[in-house]
């Protein structure tokens, strides 16, 4: 007779099999669901340099997700924004150094720094007295003035257009070696004695006058006439495109077009445009390319595109001249033109003339 199996033994064996299968399935699922960042690197991957930790200003780098591109790895290493698609360079970080071989350039200046008011009342009288005292007081002594000793023609002993020929400033040496250059800015004046005198002494002279009939005229061996007007701005590109032979330029633009890097003497008689032209020379650092200045300043009205009350206008004029001084220029001669109306901003005050001629020398000129 067959031996009977004890009750319940088959059920226990079946239960153990089911539990074992469930345990194996759970272990497999756990192994597959582990995060990819904790896996060891594949042996087939080529060894690469260990990535540098990001700087303290960057957040910790997250683990690379699946399908991450090399560009994201570059971002973590360098701490800089990756270049956009197409190969363009990203925006440099603020404060980044200029490219090697190209020194950092100064940012553009849009206006001059105004000097403090002459007095607490901010009155016209205070401003005029300060301004007249400034333009009437030489700041440096010049023992050899003008070009009388070098000129071949007779000239008066004292004339408004003066240059300093002291050896320490080098102009006399440049004239002697026939290596000096004069730019003369005018508006239809027939008085060319100063230009002719320097040309005869050996200077290369360029006279800019919009009333000249020819675009470029060689008047004598060293004297050029150009039908160009010096302005404080270049013509608008749309206007320049319609008129490519426009005769209005900034002085800096003309220097670039002519290939001239330095001017030994700059003479200007611009009939009240001198204030804005002088402002442009200051803001664009053109003054650094000039050895001596001799300017006629006109005081009977504010000048082109100079606005504000009378006291503000005089403060602006004074601030311009102080900027010239900050550039290293020193006033060595002042001429008060008594042949002009004795008016200051249309007022008869302080016995002021409506026109003065001022001459500066650049003490930093080399």
Short mmCIF file of C-alpha atoms in Angstrom, two decimals:
data_model
loop_
_atom_site.label_atom_id
_atom_site.label_comp_id
_atom_site.label_asym_id
_atom_site.label_seq_id
_atom_site.Cartn_x
_atom_site.Cartn_y
_atom_site.Cartn_z
CA UNK A 1 0.00 0.00 0.00
CA UNK A 2 1.34 3.43 -1.04
CA UNK A 3 2.76 5.67 1.63
CA UNK A 4 0.72 8.87 2.06
CA UNK A 5 2.48 12.34 1.87
CA UNK A 6 2.05 14.53 4.97
CA UNK A 7 -0.53 17.26 4.43
CA UNK A 8 0.77 20.80 3.61
CA UNK A 9 4.32 19.81 2.44
CA UNK A 10 3.63 20.57 -1.30
CA UNK A 11 2.16 24.00 -0.54
CA UNK A 12 5.27 25.03 1.46
CA UNK A 13 7.58 24.11 -1.39
CA UNK A 14 5.51 26.08 -3.88
CA UNK A 15 5.51 29.09 -1.57
CA UNK A 16 9.30 29.00 -1.23
CA UNK A 17 9.70 28.93 -5.02
CA UNK A 18 7.43 31.92 -5.47
CA UNK A 19 9.26 33.95 -2.79
CA UNK A 20 12.65 33.11 -4.28
CA UNK A 21 11.52 34.18 -7.73
CA UNK A 22 10.12 37.46 -6.32
CA UNK A 23 13.40 38.12 -4.51
CA UNK A 24 15.45 37.61 -7.66
CA UNK A 25 13.11 39.87 -9.64
CA UNK A 26 13.38 42.58 -7.00
CA UNK A 27 17.17 42.47 -7.00
CA UNK A 28 17.25 42.75 -10.78
CA UNK A 29 14.90 45.74 -10.75
CA UNK A 30 17.00 47.47 -8.10
CA UNK A 31 20.13 46.94 -10.14
CA UNK A 32 18.52 48.46 -13.24
CA UNK A 33 17.04 51.42 -11.41
CA UNK A 34 20.33 52.56 -9.81
CA UNK A 35 21.37 56.16 -11.01
CA UNK A 36 23.70 56.25 -13.99
CA UNK A 37 26.11 58.63 -12.20
CA UNK A 38 27.11 55.91 -9.77
CA UNK A 39 28.14 53.44 -12.45
CA UNK A 40 31.86 52.95 -12.95
CA UNK A 41 33.17 54.33 -16.25
CA UNK A 42 33.27 51.95 -19.16
CA UNK A 43 36.66 50.44 -19.84
CA UNK A 44 36.42 51.32 -23.52
CA UNK A 45 36.25 55.06 -22.82
CA UNK A 46 39.59 56.79 -23.51
CA UNK A 47 41.25 58.29 -20.46
CA UNK A 48 40.88 62.06 -20.33
CA UNK A 49 42.07 64.85 -18.05
CA UNK A 50 40.16 65.19 -14.85
CA UNK A 51 37.80 68.19 -15.03
CA UNK A 52 38.78 71.15 -12.92
CA UNK A 53 36.36 72.15 -10.19
CA UNK A 54 34.33 75.26 -11.03
CA UNK A 55 35.26 78.52 -9.44
CA UNK A 56 33.65 79.65 -6.23
CA UNK A 57 31.29 81.92 -8.14
CA UNK A 58 29.74 78.97 -10.03
CA UNK A 59 27.19 76.48 -8.62
CA UNK A 60 28.26 72.84 -8.27
CA UNK A 61 28.15 71.08 -11.59
CA UNK A 62 25.29 68.56 -11.88
CA UNK A 63 25.94 65.03 -13.03
CA UNK A 64 25.84 64.66 -16.82
CA UNK A 65 22.44 63.35 -17.98
CA UNK A 66 22.12 60.72 -20.63
CA UNK A 67 22.98 61.96 -24.08
CA UNK A 68 24.95 64.95 -22.75
CA UNK A 69 27.08 66.60 -25.45
CA UNK A 70 30.75 67.51 -25.24
CA UNK A 71 29.82 71.23 -25.27
CA UNK A 72 28.23 70.88 -21.85
CA UNK A 73 31.38 69.24 -20.53
CA UNK A 74 33.42 72.18 -21.90
CA UNK A 75 31.11 74.58 -20.06
CA UNK A 76 31.77 72.80 -16.75
CA UNK A 77 35.53 72.81 -17.29
CA UNK A 78 35.98 76.40 -18.34
CA UNK A 79 33.30 78.13 -16.32
CA UNK A 80 32.37 80.14 -19.46
CA UNK A 81 29.37 80.07 -21.72
CA UNK A 82 29.75 77.63 -24.57
CA UNK A 83 29.83 79.14 -28.08
CA UNK A 84 26.51 79.03 -29.90
CA UNK A 85 25.86 76.76 -32.83
CA UNK A 86 27.64 77.91 -35.97
CA UNK A 87 31.00 78.56 -34.38
CA UNK A 88 30.34 82.10 -33.13
CA UNK A 89 32.17 83.20 -30.02
CA UNK A 90 30.28 83.74 -26.83
CA UNK A 91 30.00 87.03 -24.98
CA UNK A 92 33.13 87.64 -22.90
CA UNK A 93 32.84 87.80 -19.17
CA UNK A 94 32.71 91.33 -17.70
CA UNK A 95 36.16 92.58 -16.81
CA UNK A 96 37.90 90.20 -19.17
CA UNK A 97 41.29 91.32 -20.41
CA UNK A 98 41.76 92.74 -23.90
CA UNK A 99 43.04 90.29 -26.55
CA UNK A 100 46.78 89.70 -26.46
CA UNK A 101 48.63 92.27 -28.50
CA UNK A 102 45.70 94.74 -28.43
CA UNK A 103 45.77 97.04 -25.40
CA UNK A 104 42.48 97.97 -23.80
CA UNK A 105 41.13 101.20 -25.26
CA UNK A 106 39.49 103.94 -23.31
CA UNK A 107 35.76 104.10 -23.51
CA UNK A 108 34.34 106.96 -25.56
CA UNK A 109 33.61 110.24 -23.83
CA UNK A 110 30.35 111.92 -24.66
CA UNK A 111 30.76 115.21 -22.79
CA UNK A 112 33.40 117.19 -20.98
CA UNK A 113 33.54 117.55 -17.22
CA UNK A 114 32.15 120.91 -16.16
CA UNK A 115 34.16 122.89 -13.65
CA UNK A 116 32.51 124.05 -10.42
CA UNK A 117 30.76 127.39 -10.56
CA UNK A 118 32.96 130.42 -10.01
CA UNK A 119 30.92 131.46 -6.97
CA UNK A 120 27.92 130.50 -4.88
CA UNK A 121 25.64 132.94 -6.68
CA UNK A 122 26.32 131.27 -10.06
CA UNK A 123 26.10 134.74 -11.58
CA UNK A 124 27.31 135.96 -14.96
CA UNK A 125 29.69 138.47 -13.39
CA UNK A 126 31.48 135.78 -11.39
CA UNK A 127 31.85 133.53 -14.43
CA UNK A 128 33.03 136.31 -16.75
CA UNK A 129 35.66 137.58 -14.29
CA UNK A 130 37.08 134.08 -13.84
CA UNK A 131 37.06 133.40 -17.59
CA UNK A 132 38.70 136.71 -18.58
CA UNK A 133 41.36 136.30 -15.92
CA UNK A 134 42.12 132.80 -17.18
CA UNK A 135 42.51 133.69 -20.86
CA UNK A 136 44.58 136.81 -20.06
CA UNK A 137 47.17 135.12 -17.84
CA UNK A 138 49.99 133.15 -19.53
CA UNK A 139 50.75 129.84 -17.82
CA UNK A 140 54.25 129.33 -19.18
CA UNK A 141 57.01 131.64 -20.36
CA UNK A 142 58.11 131.58 -23.99
CA UNK A 143 61.35 133.42 -24.68
CA UNK A 144 61.32 133.04 -28.48
CA UNK A 145 57.89 133.69 -29.90
CA UNK A 146 56.48 133.87 -33.42
CA UNK A 147 58.36 133.07 -36.64
CA UNK A 148 59.85 136.47 -37.46
CA UNK A 149 63.46 135.29 -37.23
CA UNK A 150 62.77 132.36 -39.58
CA UNK A 151 60.47 134.03 -42.08
CA UNK A 152 61.78 135.47 -45.32
CA UNK A 153 59.14 138.19 -45.60
CA UNK A 154 58.73 141.28 -43.47
CA UNK A 155 56.18 140.93 -40.69
CA UNK A 156 55.06 143.07 -37.76
CA UNK A 157 56.80 142.64 -34.44
CA UNK A 158 53.61 141.53 -32.70
CA UNK A 159 50.86 139.63 -34.47
CA UNK A 160 47.98 137.50 -33.17
CA UNK A 161 49.15 134.18 -34.60
CA UNK A 162 52.11 133.10 -32.53
CA UNK A 163 54.15 129.94 -32.04
CA UNK A 164 56.77 129.24 -29.39
CA UNK A 165 60.26 128.54 -30.73
CA UNK A 166 62.01 127.71 -27.47
CA UNK A 167 64.38 124.79 -27.94
CA UNK A 168 62.71 122.76 -25.19
CA UNK A 169 59.52 122.43 -27.28
CA UNK A 170 61.25 121.28 -30.46
CA UNK A 171 59.36 123.33 -33.08
CA UNK A 172 62.39 125.40 -34.06
CA UNK A 173 64.34 122.18 -34.63
CA UNK A 174 61.53 120.76 -36.77
CA UNK A 175 61.38 123.95 -38.85
CA UNK A 176 65.15 123.97 -39.29
CA UNK A 177 65.05 120.37 -40.54
CA UNK A 178 62.01 121.13 -42.72
CA UNK A 179 59.99 118.44 -40.93
CA UNK A 180 57.21 120.50 -39.38
CA UNK A 181 53.54 120.41 -40.36
CA UNK A 182 50.91 123.13 -39.98
CA UNK A 183 47.15 122.72 -40.30
CA UNK A 184 45.23 125.95 -40.79
CA UNK A 185 41.44 125.92 -40.37
CA UNK A 186 39.57 128.93 -41.73
CA UNK A 187 36.37 130.18 -43.30
CA UNK A 188 37.15 132.41 -46.27
CA UNK A 189 39.81 134.59 -44.66
CA UNK A 190 42.25 136.33 -47.00
CA UNK A 191 44.88 136.69 -44.28
CA UNK A 192 47.42 133.98 -45.11
CA UNK A 193 50.57 135.71 -43.90
CA UNK A 194 51.08 133.21 -41.08
CA UNK A 195 50.74 130.22 -43.41
CA UNK A 196 52.99 131.67 -46.09
CA UNK A 197 55.61 132.59 -43.49
CA UNK A 198 55.80 129.05 -42.11
CA UNK A 199 55.77 127.52 -45.60
CA UNK A 200 58.69 129.73 -46.60
CA UNK A 201 60.48 128.67 -43.41
CA UNK A 202 60.27 125.00 -44.38
CA UNK A 203 56.97 123.77 -42.95
CA UNK A 204 54.48 121.60 -44.82
CA UNK A 205 51.31 123.71 -44.65
CA UNK A 206 47.74 122.53 -45.25
CA UNK A 207 45.06 125.19 -45.32
CA UNK A 208 41.45 123.99 -45.08
CA UNK A 209 38.85 126.40 -46.40
CA UNK A 210 35.46 125.50 -47.98
CA UNK A 211 35.61 128.62 -50.17
CA UNK A 212 38.62 127.33 -52.15
CA UNK A 213 37.66 126.67 -55.79
CA UNK A 214 39.74 123.51 -56.32
CA UNK A 215 39.45 120.37 -54.20
CA UNK A 216 43.22 120.28 -53.66
CA UNK A 217 45.52 123.03 -54.86
CA UNK A 218 49.29 123.24 -54.46
CA UNK A 219 49.66 126.98 -54.03
CA UNK A 220 53.44 126.89 -53.66
CA UNK A 221 56.12 124.30 -53.00
CA UNK A 222 55.00 123.63 -49.40
CA UNK A 223 51.56 125.27 -49.23
CA UNK A 224 48.44 123.20 -49.97
CA UNK A 225 44.86 124.49 -50.16
CA UNK A 226 42.01 122.03 -49.56
CA UNK A 227 38.33 122.64 -50.16
CA UNK A 228 37.34 121.09 -46.84
CA UNK A 229 35.52 122.42 -43.82
CA UNK A 230 36.49 121.19 -40.35
CA UNK A 231 33.44 120.31 -38.29
CA UNK A 232 32.79 118.65 -34.92
CA UNK A 233 31.02 115.72 -36.59
CA UNK A 234 31.24 113.76 -39.81
CA UNK A 235 28.28 113.83 -42.24
CA UNK A 236 25.53 111.29 -41.68
CA UNK A 237 26.22 108.06 -43.62
CA UNK A 238 23.04 108.50 -45.68
CA UNK A 239 24.08 112.02 -46.67
CA UNK A 240 27.66 110.90 -47.35
CA UNK A 241 26.38 108.10 -49.62
CA UNK A 242 24.43 110.59 -51.72
CA UNK A 243 27.33 113.05 -51.79
CA UNK A 244 30.61 111.10 -51.62
CA UNK A 245 32.57 114.33 -52.24
CA UNK A 246 31.16 116.10 -49.19
CA UNK A 247 33.57 118.76 -47.98
CA UNK A 248 32.79 118.51 -44.25
CA UNK A 249 34.95 116.37 -41.97
CA UNK A 250 36.12 116.04 -38.41
CA UNK A 251 39.80 116.79 -37.94
CA UNK A 252 40.47 113.24 -36.76
CA UNK A 253 38.88 111.89 -39.94
CA UNK A 254 41.06 114.12 -42.13
CA UNK A 255 44.19 113.04 -40.28
CA UNK A 256 43.33 109.41 -41.02
CA UNK A 257 42.55 110.14 -44.67
CA UNK A 258 45.78 112.08 -45.17
CA UNK A 259 47.86 109.55 -43.24
CA UNK A 260 49.16 112.23 -40.87
CA UNK A 261 49.80 111.13 -37.29
CA UNK A 262 51.04 114.43 -35.89
CA UNK A 263 50.52 118.16 -36.39
CA UNK A 264 53.19 120.49 -35.11
CA UNK A 265 50.92 123.55 -35.19
CA UNK A 266 47.13 123.82 -35.46
CA UNK A 267 45.75 127.26 -36.28
CA UNK A 268 41.98 127.83 -36.23
CA UNK A 269 39.76 130.81 -36.99
CA UNK A 270 36.30 129.27 -37.32
CA UNK A 271 33.96 132.18 -36.56
CA UNK A 272 32.29 130.73 -33.42
CA UNK A 273 32.50 127.06 -34.49
CA UNK A 274 35.76 126.76 -32.53
CA UNK A 275 34.03 125.77 -29.27
CA UNK A 276 32.38 122.62 -30.66
CA UNK A 277 35.46 121.74 -32.73
CA UNK A 278 37.66 122.10 -29.65
CA UNK A 279 35.24 119.92 -27.67
CA UNK A 280 35.49 117.23 -30.37
CA UNK A 281 39.30 117.34 -30.27
CA UNK A 282 39.17 116.82 -26.51
CA UNK A 283 36.60 114.01 -26.49
CA UNK A 284 38.34 112.05 -29.27
CA UNK A 285 41.88 112.58 -27.89
CA UNK A 286 43.03 114.33 -31.08
CA UNK A 287 44.81 116.97 -28.98
CA UNK A 288 47.49 114.41 -28.13
CA UNK A 289 48.58 114.54 -31.80
CA UNK A 290 49.13 118.32 -31.77
CA UNK A 291 52.24 120.20 -30.66
CA UNK A 292 50.94 123.79 -30.48
CA UNK A 293 47.53 125.44 -30.74
CA UNK A 294 46.71 128.96 -31.82
CA UNK A 295 42.96 129.63 -31.75
CA UNK A 296 40.76 132.64 -32.29
CA UNK A 297 37.87 132.53 -29.81
CA UNK A 298 34.70 134.56 -30.37
CA UNK A 299 32.72 135.76 -27.38
CA UNK A 300 29.93 137.93 -28.78
CA UNK A 301 27.48 134.98 -28.75
CA UNK A 302 27.52 131.41 -27.35
CA UNK A 303 28.55 129.76 -30.62
CA UNK A 304 27.10 127.00 -32.74
CA UNK A 305 25.09 124.42 -30.75
CA UNK A 306 26.10 125.92 -27.39
CA UNK A 307 22.96 126.49 -25.35
CA UNK A 308 21.98 127.57 -21.87
CA UNK A 309 21.91 130.76 -19.89
CA UNK A 310 24.76 133.24 -20.16
CA UNK A 311 26.47 132.10 -16.96
CA UNK A 312 26.21 128.42 -18.05
CA UNK A 313 27.72 129.28 -21.45
CA UNK A 314 30.74 130.99 -19.88
CA UNK A 315 31.15 128.07 -17.47
CA UNK A 316 31.17 125.71 -20.48
CA UNK A 317 33.82 127.80 -22.25
CA UNK A 318 35.98 127.85 -19.12
CA UNK A 319 35.59 124.08 -18.67
CA UNK A 320 36.74 123.48 -22.25
CA UNK A 321 39.91 125.49 -21.70
CA UNK A 322 40.58 123.66 -18.44
CA UNK A 323 40.30 120.36 -20.34
CA UNK A 324 42.96 121.66 -22.75
CA UNK A 325 45.18 122.39 -19.75
CA UNK A 326 44.58 118.88 -18.36
CA UNK A 327 45.87 117.49 -21.68
CA UNK A 328 49.25 119.10 -20.97
CA UNK A 329 48.82 122.38 -22.89
CA UNK A 330 49.93 125.65 -21.37
CA UNK A 331 48.89 129.13 -22.50
CA UNK A 332 51.93 131.20 -23.50
CA UNK A 333 50.32 134.07 -25.42
CA UNK A 334 47.01 135.94 -25.34
CA UNK A 335 46.01 138.64 -27.82
CA UNK A 336 43.00 140.90 -27.31
CA UNK A 337 41.65 142.12 -30.65
CA UNK A 338 40.67 145.76 -30.17
CA UNK A 339 39.55 146.05 -33.78
CA UNK A 340 36.51 143.89 -33.01
CA UNK A 341 33.37 145.08 -31.18
CA UNK A 342 33.87 145.25 -27.43
CA UNK A 343 31.00 142.92 -26.60
CA UNK A 344 30.78 139.85 -24.40
CA UNK A 345 27.63 137.81 -25.06
CA UNK A 346 26.14 140.96 -26.59
CA UNK A 347 26.89 142.94 -23.43
CA UNK A 348 29.36 145.74 -22.85
CA UNK A 349 30.90 144.43 -19.63
CA UNK A 350 34.37 144.41 -18.05
CA UNK A 351 35.92 146.07 -21.11
CA UNK A 352 36.02 142.68 -22.81
CA UNK A 353 36.59 142.21 -26.52
CA UNK A 354 34.46 139.93 -28.67
CA UNK A 355 37.58 138.18 -30.03
CA UNK A 356 40.81 136.89 -28.51
CA UNK A 357 43.62 134.83 -30.01
CA UNK A 358 45.11 132.26 -27.63
CA UNK A 359 48.27 130.20 -28.15
CA UNK A 360 49.19 127.04 -26.23
CA UNK A 361 52.16 124.71 -26.29
CA UNK A 362 51.88 121.00 -25.53
CA UNK A 363 54.36 120.36 -22.71
CA UNK A 364 54.06 116.58 -23.29
CA UNK A 365 54.93 116.80 -26.97
CA UNK A 366 57.65 114.45 -28.17
#
